[in-house]
Short mmCIF file of C-alpha atoms in Angstrom, two decimals:
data_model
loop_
_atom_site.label_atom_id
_atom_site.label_comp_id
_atom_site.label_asym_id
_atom_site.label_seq_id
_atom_site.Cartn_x
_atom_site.Cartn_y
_atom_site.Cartn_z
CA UNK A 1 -21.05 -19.77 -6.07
CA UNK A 2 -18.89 -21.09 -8.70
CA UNK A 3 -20.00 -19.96 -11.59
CA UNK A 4 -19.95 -16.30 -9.58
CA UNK A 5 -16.09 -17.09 -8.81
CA UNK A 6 -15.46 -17.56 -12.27
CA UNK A 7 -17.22 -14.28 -13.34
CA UNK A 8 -15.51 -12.41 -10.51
CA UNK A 9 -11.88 -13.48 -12.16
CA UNK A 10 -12.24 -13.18 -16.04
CA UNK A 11 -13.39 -9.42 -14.92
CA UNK A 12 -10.13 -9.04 -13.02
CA UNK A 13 -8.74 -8.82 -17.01
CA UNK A 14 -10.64 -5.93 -18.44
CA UNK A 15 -10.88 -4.28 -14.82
CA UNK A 16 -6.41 -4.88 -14.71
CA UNK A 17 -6.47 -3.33 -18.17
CA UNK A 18 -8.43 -0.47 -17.02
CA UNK A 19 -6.44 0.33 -14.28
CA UNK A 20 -3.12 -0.06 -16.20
CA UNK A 21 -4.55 1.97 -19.00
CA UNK A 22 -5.90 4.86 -17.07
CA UNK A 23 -2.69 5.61 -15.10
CA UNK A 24 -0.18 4.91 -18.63
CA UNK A 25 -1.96 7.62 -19.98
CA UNK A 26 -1.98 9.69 -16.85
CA UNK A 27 1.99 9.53 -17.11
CA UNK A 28 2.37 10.14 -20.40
CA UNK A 29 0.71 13.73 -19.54
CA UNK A 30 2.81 14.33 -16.25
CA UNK A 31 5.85 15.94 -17.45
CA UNK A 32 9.50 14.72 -15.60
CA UNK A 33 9.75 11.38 -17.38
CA UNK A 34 13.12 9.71 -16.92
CA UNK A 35 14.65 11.07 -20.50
CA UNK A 36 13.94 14.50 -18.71
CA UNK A 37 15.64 12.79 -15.00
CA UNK A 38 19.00 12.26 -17.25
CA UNK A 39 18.49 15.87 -18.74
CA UNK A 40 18.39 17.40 -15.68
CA UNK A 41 21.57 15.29 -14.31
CA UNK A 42 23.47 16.01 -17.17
CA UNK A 43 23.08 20.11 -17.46
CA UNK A 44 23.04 19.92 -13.59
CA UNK A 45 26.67 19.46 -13.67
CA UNK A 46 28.96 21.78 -15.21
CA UNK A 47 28.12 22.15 -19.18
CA UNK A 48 31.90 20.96 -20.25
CA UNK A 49 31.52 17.65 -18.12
CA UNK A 50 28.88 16.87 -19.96
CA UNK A 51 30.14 18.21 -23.70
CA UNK A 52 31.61 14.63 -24.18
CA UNK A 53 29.92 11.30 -25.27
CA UNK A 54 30.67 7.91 -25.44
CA UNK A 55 30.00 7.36 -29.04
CA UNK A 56 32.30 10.21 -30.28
CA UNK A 57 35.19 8.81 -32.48
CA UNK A 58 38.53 7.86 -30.90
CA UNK A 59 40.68 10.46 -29.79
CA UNK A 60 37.90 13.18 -30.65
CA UNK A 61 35.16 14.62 -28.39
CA UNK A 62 31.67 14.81 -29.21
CA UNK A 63 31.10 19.28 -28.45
CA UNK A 64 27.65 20.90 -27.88
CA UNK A 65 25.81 22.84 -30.61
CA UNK A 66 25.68 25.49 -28.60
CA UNK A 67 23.52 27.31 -31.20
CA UNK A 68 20.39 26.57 -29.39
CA UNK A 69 18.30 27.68 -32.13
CA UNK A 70 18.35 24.75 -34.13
CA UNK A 71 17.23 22.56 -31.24
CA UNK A 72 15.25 25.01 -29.50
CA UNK A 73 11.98 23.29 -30.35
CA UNK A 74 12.68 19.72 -28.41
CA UNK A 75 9.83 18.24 -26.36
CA UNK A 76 11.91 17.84 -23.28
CA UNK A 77 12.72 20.78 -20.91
CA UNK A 78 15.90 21.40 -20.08
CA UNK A 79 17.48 19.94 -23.85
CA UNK A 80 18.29 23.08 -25.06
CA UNK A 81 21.98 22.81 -25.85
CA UNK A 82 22.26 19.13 -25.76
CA UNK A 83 22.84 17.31 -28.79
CA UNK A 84 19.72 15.55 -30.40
CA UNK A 85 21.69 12.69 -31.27
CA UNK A 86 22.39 12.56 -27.25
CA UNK A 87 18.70 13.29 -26.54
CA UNK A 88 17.95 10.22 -29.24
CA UNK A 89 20.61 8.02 -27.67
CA UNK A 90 18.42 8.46 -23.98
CA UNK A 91 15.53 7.78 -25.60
CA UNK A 92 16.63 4.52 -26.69
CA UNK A 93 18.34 3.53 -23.53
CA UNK A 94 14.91 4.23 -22.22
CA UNK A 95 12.62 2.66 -24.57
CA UNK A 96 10.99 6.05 -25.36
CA UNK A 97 11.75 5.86 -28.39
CA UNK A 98 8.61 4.29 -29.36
CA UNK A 99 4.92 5.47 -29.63
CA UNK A 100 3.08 5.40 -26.52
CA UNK A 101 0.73 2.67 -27.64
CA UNK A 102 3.36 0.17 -28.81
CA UNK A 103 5.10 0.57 -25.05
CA UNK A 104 1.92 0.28 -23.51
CA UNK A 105 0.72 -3.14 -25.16
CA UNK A 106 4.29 -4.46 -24.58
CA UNK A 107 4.63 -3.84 -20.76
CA UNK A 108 0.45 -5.45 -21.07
CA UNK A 109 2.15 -8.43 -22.82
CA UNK A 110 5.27 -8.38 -20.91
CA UNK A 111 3.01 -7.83 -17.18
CA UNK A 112 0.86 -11.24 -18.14
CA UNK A 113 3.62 -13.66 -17.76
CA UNK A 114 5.11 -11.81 -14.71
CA UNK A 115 7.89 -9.57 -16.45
CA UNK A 116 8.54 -6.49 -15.03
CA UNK A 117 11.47 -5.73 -17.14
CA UNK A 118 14.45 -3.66 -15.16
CA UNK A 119 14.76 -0.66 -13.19
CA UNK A 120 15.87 2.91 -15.25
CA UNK A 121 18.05 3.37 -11.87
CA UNK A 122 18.82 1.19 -9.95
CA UNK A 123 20.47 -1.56 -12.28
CA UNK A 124 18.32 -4.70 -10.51
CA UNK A 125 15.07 -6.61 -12.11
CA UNK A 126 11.48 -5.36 -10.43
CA UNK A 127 10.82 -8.80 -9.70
CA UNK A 128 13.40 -8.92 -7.47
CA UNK A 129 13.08 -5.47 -6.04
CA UNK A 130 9.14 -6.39 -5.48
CA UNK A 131 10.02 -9.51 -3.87
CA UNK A 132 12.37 -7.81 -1.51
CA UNK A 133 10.18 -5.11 -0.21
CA UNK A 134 7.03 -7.29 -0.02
CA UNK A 135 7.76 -8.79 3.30
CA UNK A 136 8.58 -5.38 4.96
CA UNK A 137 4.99 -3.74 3.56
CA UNK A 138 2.78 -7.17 4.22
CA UNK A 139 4.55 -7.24 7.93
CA UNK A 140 3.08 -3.48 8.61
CA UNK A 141 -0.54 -4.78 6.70
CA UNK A 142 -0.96 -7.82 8.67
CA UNK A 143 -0.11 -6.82 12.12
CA UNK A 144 -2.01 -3.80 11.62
CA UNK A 145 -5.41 -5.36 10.20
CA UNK A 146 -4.93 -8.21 13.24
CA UNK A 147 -4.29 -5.78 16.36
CA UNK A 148 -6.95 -3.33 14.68
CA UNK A 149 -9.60 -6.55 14.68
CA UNK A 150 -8.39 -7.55 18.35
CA UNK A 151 -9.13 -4.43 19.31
CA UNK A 152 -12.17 -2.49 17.81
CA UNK A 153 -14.30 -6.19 17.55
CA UNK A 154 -14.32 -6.11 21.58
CA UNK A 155 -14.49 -2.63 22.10
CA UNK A 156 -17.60 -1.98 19.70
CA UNK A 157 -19.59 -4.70 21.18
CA UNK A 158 -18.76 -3.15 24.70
CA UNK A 159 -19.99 0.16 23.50
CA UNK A 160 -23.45 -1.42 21.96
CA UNK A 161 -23.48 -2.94 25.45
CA UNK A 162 -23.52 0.12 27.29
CA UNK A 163 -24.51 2.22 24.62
CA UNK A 164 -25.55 5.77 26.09
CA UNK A 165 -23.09 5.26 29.48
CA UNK A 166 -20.55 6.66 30.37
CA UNK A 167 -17.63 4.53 29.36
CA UNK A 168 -19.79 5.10 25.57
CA UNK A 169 -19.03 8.44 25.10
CA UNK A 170 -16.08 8.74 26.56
CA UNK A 171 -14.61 5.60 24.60
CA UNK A 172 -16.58 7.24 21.64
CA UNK A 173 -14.59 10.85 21.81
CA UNK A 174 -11.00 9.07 22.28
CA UNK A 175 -11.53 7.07 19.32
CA UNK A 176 -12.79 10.34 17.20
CA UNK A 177 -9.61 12.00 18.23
CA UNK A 178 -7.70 9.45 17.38
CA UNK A 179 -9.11 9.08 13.95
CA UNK A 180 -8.71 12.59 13.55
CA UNK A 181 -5.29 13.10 13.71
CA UNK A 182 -3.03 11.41 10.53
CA UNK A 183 -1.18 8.32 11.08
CA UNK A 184 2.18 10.48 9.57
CA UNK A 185 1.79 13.47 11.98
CA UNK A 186 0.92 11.04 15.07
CA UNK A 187 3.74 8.72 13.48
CA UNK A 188 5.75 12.19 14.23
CA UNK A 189 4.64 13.34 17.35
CA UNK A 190 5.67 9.44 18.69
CA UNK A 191 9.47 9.97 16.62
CA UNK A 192 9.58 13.00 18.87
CA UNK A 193 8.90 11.72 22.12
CA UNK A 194 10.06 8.15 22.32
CA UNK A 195 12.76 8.17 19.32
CA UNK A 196 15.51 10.54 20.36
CA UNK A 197 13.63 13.71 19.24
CA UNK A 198 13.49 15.42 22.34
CA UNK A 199 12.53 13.60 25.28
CA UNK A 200 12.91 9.98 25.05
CA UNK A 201 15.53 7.06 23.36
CA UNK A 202 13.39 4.49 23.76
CA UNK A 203 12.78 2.95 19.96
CA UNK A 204 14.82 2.48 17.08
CA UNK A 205 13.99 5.28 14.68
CA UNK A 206 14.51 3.15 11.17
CA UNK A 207 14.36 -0.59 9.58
CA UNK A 208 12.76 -3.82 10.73
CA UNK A 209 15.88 -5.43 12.36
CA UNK A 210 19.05 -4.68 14.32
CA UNK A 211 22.39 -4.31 12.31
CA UNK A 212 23.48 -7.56 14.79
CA UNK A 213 20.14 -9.37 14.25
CA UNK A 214 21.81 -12.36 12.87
CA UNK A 215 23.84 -12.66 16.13
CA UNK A 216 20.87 -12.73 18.06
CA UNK A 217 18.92 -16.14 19.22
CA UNK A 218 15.28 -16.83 18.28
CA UNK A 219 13.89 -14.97 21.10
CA UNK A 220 16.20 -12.20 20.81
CA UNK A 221 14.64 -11.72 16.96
CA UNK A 222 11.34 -12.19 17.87
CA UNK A 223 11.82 -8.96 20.68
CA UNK A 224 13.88 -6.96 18.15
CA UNK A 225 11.23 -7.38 15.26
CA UNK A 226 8.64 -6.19 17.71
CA UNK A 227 10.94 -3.71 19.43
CA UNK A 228 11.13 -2.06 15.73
CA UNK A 229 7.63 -2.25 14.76
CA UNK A 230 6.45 -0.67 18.12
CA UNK A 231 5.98 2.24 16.50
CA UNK A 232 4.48 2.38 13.21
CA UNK A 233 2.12 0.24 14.39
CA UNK A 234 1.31 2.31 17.17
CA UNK A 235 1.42 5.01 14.49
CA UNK A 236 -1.39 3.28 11.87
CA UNK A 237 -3.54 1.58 14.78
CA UNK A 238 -4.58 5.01 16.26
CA UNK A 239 -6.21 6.32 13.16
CA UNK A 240 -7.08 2.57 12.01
CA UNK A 241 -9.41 1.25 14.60
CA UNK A 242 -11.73 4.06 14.54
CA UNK A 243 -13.98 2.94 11.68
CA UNK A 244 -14.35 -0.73 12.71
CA UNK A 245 -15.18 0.32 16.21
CA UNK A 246 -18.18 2.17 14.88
CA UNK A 247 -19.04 -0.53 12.80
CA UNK A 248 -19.14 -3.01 15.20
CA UNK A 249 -20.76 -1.57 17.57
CA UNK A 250 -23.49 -0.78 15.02
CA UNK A 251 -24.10 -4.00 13.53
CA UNK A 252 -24.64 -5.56 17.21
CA UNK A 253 -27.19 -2.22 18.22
CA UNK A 254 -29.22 -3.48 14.74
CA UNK A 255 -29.12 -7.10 15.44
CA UNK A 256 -30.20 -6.70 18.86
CA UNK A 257 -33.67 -4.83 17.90
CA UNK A 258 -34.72 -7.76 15.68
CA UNK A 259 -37.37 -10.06 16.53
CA UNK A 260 -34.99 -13.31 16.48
CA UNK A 261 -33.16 -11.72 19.91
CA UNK A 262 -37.10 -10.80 21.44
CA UNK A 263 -37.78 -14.51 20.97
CA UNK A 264 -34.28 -15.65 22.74
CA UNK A 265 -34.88 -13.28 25.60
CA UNK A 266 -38.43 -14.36 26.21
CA UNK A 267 -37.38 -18.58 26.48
CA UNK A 268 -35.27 -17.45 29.34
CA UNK A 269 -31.79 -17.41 27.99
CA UNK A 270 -29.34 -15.11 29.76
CA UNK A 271 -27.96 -12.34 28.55
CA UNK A 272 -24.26 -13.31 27.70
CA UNK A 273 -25.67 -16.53 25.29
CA UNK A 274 -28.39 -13.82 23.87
CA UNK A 275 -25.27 -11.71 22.55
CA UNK A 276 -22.25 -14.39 22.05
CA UNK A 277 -24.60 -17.53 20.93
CA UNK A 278 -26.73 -15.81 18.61
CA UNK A 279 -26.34 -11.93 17.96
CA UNK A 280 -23.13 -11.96 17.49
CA UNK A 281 -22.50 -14.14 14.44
CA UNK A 282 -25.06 -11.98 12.62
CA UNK A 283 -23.53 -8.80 13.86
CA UNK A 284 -19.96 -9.85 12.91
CA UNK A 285 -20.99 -10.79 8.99
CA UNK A 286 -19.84 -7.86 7.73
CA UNK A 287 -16.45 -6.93 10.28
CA UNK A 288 -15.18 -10.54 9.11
CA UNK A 289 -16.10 -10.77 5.54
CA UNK A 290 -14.60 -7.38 5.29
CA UNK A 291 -11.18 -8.57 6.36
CA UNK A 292 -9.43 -9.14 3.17
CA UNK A 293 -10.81 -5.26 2.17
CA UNK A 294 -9.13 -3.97 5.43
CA UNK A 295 -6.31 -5.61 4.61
CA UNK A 296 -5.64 -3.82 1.18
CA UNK A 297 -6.75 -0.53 2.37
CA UNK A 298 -4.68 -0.52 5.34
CA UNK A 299 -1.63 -1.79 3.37
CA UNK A 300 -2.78 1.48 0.52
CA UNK A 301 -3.60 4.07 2.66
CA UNK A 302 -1.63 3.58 5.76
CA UNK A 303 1.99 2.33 4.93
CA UNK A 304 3.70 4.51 2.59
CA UNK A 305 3.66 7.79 4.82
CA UNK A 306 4.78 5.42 7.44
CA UNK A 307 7.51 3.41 5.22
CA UNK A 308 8.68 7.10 4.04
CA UNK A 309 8.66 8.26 8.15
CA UNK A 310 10.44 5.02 9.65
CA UNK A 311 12.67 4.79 6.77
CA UNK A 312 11.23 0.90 6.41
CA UNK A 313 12.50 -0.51 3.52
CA UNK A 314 9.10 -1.87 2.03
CA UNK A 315 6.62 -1.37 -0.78
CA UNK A 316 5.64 1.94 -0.19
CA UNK A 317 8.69 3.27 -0.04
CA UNK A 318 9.60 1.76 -2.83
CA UNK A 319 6.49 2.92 -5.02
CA UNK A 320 7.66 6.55 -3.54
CA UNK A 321 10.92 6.96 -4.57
CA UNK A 322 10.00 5.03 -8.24
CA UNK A 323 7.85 8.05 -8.37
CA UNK A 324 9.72 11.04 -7.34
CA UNK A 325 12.90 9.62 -10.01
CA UNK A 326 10.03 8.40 -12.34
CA UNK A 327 11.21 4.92 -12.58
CA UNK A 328 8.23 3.90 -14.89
CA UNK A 329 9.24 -0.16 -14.72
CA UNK A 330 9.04 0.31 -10.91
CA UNK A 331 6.14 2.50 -10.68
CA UNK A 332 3.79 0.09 -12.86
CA UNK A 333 4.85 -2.69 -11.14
CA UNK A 334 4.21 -2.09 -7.66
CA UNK A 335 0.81 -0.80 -9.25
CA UNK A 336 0.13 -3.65 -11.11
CA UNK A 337 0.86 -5.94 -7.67
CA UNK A 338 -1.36 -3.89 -5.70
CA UNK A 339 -4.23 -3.55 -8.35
CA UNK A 340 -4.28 -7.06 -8.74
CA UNK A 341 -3.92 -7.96 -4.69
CA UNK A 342 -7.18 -5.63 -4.31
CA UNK A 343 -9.10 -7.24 -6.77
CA UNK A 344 -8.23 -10.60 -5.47
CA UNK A 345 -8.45 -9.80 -1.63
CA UNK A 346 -12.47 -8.68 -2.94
CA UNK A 347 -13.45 -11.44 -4.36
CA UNK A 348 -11.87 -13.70 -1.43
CA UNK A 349 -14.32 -10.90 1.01
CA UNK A 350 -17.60 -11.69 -1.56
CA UNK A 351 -16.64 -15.85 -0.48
CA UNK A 352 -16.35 -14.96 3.09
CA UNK A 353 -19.70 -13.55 2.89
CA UNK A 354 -21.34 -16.72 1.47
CA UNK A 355 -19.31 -18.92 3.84
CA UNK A 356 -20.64 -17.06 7.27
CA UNK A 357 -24.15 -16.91 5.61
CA UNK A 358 -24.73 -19.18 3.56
CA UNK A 359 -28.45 -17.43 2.77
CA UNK A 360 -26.34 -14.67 0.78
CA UNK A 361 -26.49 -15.93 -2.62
CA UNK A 362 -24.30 -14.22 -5.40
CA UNK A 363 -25.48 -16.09 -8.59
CA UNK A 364 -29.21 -15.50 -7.80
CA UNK A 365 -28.22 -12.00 -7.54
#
């Protein structure tokens, strides 16, 4: 298993670079880039505001060629009637000044030891930024994946239990509703009814804490982080538990055909050490190995329309607004974390695996 461990991580590298690769040039195509972001501020207000420059001499004012004609050709929309030494001057600020390649390798060089250089807009380091929305994003992953587990592993060996009843198919066509409907339109329909939309006041509609949680005892936290999370957890549970409810109650309807369970039955043991004493660590090899998977795909998937919704100051959020102002630093960053997290999270799932069964065998594979 070690020598499979140590495969697994020198392909993180050339799987990171990928990743990082693939999306740079995917941005480099998208127009909007943040030299076109100060454009647009710039000509949004009124043309004369905007006519004078800091590194016009002293006592003069740096005035627009306004014969467009001569700039006219310029790569960024919105620049006609700028000044290209204003549009160079941007460029610089930006780093954009460069070819794409030479940025690219730098922010590679730069990402290795951890540097994430500095937000375009928001004057603060991404390291910090990162480190300040993590909590808020891996609070929203963790109680999710943990309440989802608590309740689908029960649930799906109930339904292989009485599989064909009653309490089956009706447990069956809840759950299909529920993963039917989008965690932001359910997250919504619960803002509506029990966050001062309409009907009810009963949950805070933004943030993690109370603007007096410092005031508050230990206890009085502990209900007031809950009291906010309510929820979007409620919000990402309903369309979250679906999958691993199948799953579940799957794996136990296969393990309890095979001949292994036949031979238990027929020595006389009862039913309840048949399922809990042998079926179900078989059955729940591939629910807990995938843990660390569910994990990152609950954290991708599920917490930036929820984030955006609640207003919760995380990850997600972050990674949204990076994008919509095109805060490049920002938006690699928090893709860079994430890429590496997944890859990481997968190849603690493949040593799971080999720790529950220890007759799975990566190497020989």
């Amino acid at each position: 298993m070690g020598a499979y461990l140590i495969k697994r991580l020198l392909l993180i590298i050339p799987t990171l670079f990928g990743i990082m690769l693939i999306n740079f040039a995917i941005v480099q195509i998208v127009p909007g880039g943040p030299v076109e972001q100060m454009i647009a501020q710039m000509t949004g207000t009124a043309v004369e505001s905007t006519a004078r420059f800091s590194g016009a001499g002293e006592g003069e004012s740096m005035e627009f060629n306004n014969d467009t004609s001569a700039i006219s050709d310029s790569k960024y929309r919105g620049a006609q009637g700028l000044d290209p030494d204003i549009i160079k001057e941007i460029e610089k600020m930006y780093g954009m000044d460069r070819p794409a390649h030479e940025r690219f390798f730098k922010m590679i060089k730069d990402y290795l030891t951890f540097d994430f250089g500095e937000s375009f807009f928001r004057d603060q380091k991404v390291t910090s930024l990162v480190l300040d929305k993590m909590p808020v994003s891996i609070s929203l992953g963790l109680w999710t994946t943990l309440l989802v587990y608590l309740i689908s592993i029960p649930l799906g060996i109930r339904k292989a239990i009485k599989d064909g009843s009653r309490f089956d198919i009706i447990s069956s066509s809840i759950v299909t509703i529920g993963y039917a409907i989008p965690n932001f339109l359910f997250a919504v329909i619960l803002i509506v009814f029990f966050a001062g939309g309409r009907f009810y006041d009963i949950f805070p509609l933004r943030g993690l804490f109370s603007e007096n949680f410092e005031e508050l005892n230990l206890y009085q936290q502990i209900l007031d982080y809950f009291w906010h999370l309510a929820l979007p957890l409620t919000a990402m549970l309903v369309s979250g538990f679906a999958g691993l409810t199948f799953l579940t109650k799957n794996s136990f309807l296969d393990q309890v055909n095979q001949q292994y369970v036949i031979t238990a039955r027929s020595k006389g043991l009862t039913e309840k050490r048949v399922l809990y004493g042998h079926v179900f660590r078989n059955a729940m090899l591939i629910v807990i190995a995938g843990f660390p998977s569910a994990f990152i795909g609950i954290l991708f998937s599920s917490s930036l329309f929820i984030e955006v919704i609640f207003s919760l100051d995380g990850l997600g959020l972050l990674g949204y607004e990076a994008a919509l102002t095109r805060d490049y630093p920002v938006i690699f960053a928090t893709l860079y974390f994430f890429s590496l997290l997944g890859l990481i999270m997968g190849i603690i799932g493949d040593f799971m695996y080999s720790i529950i069964d220890p007759r799975i065998d990566f190497e020989s594979r």
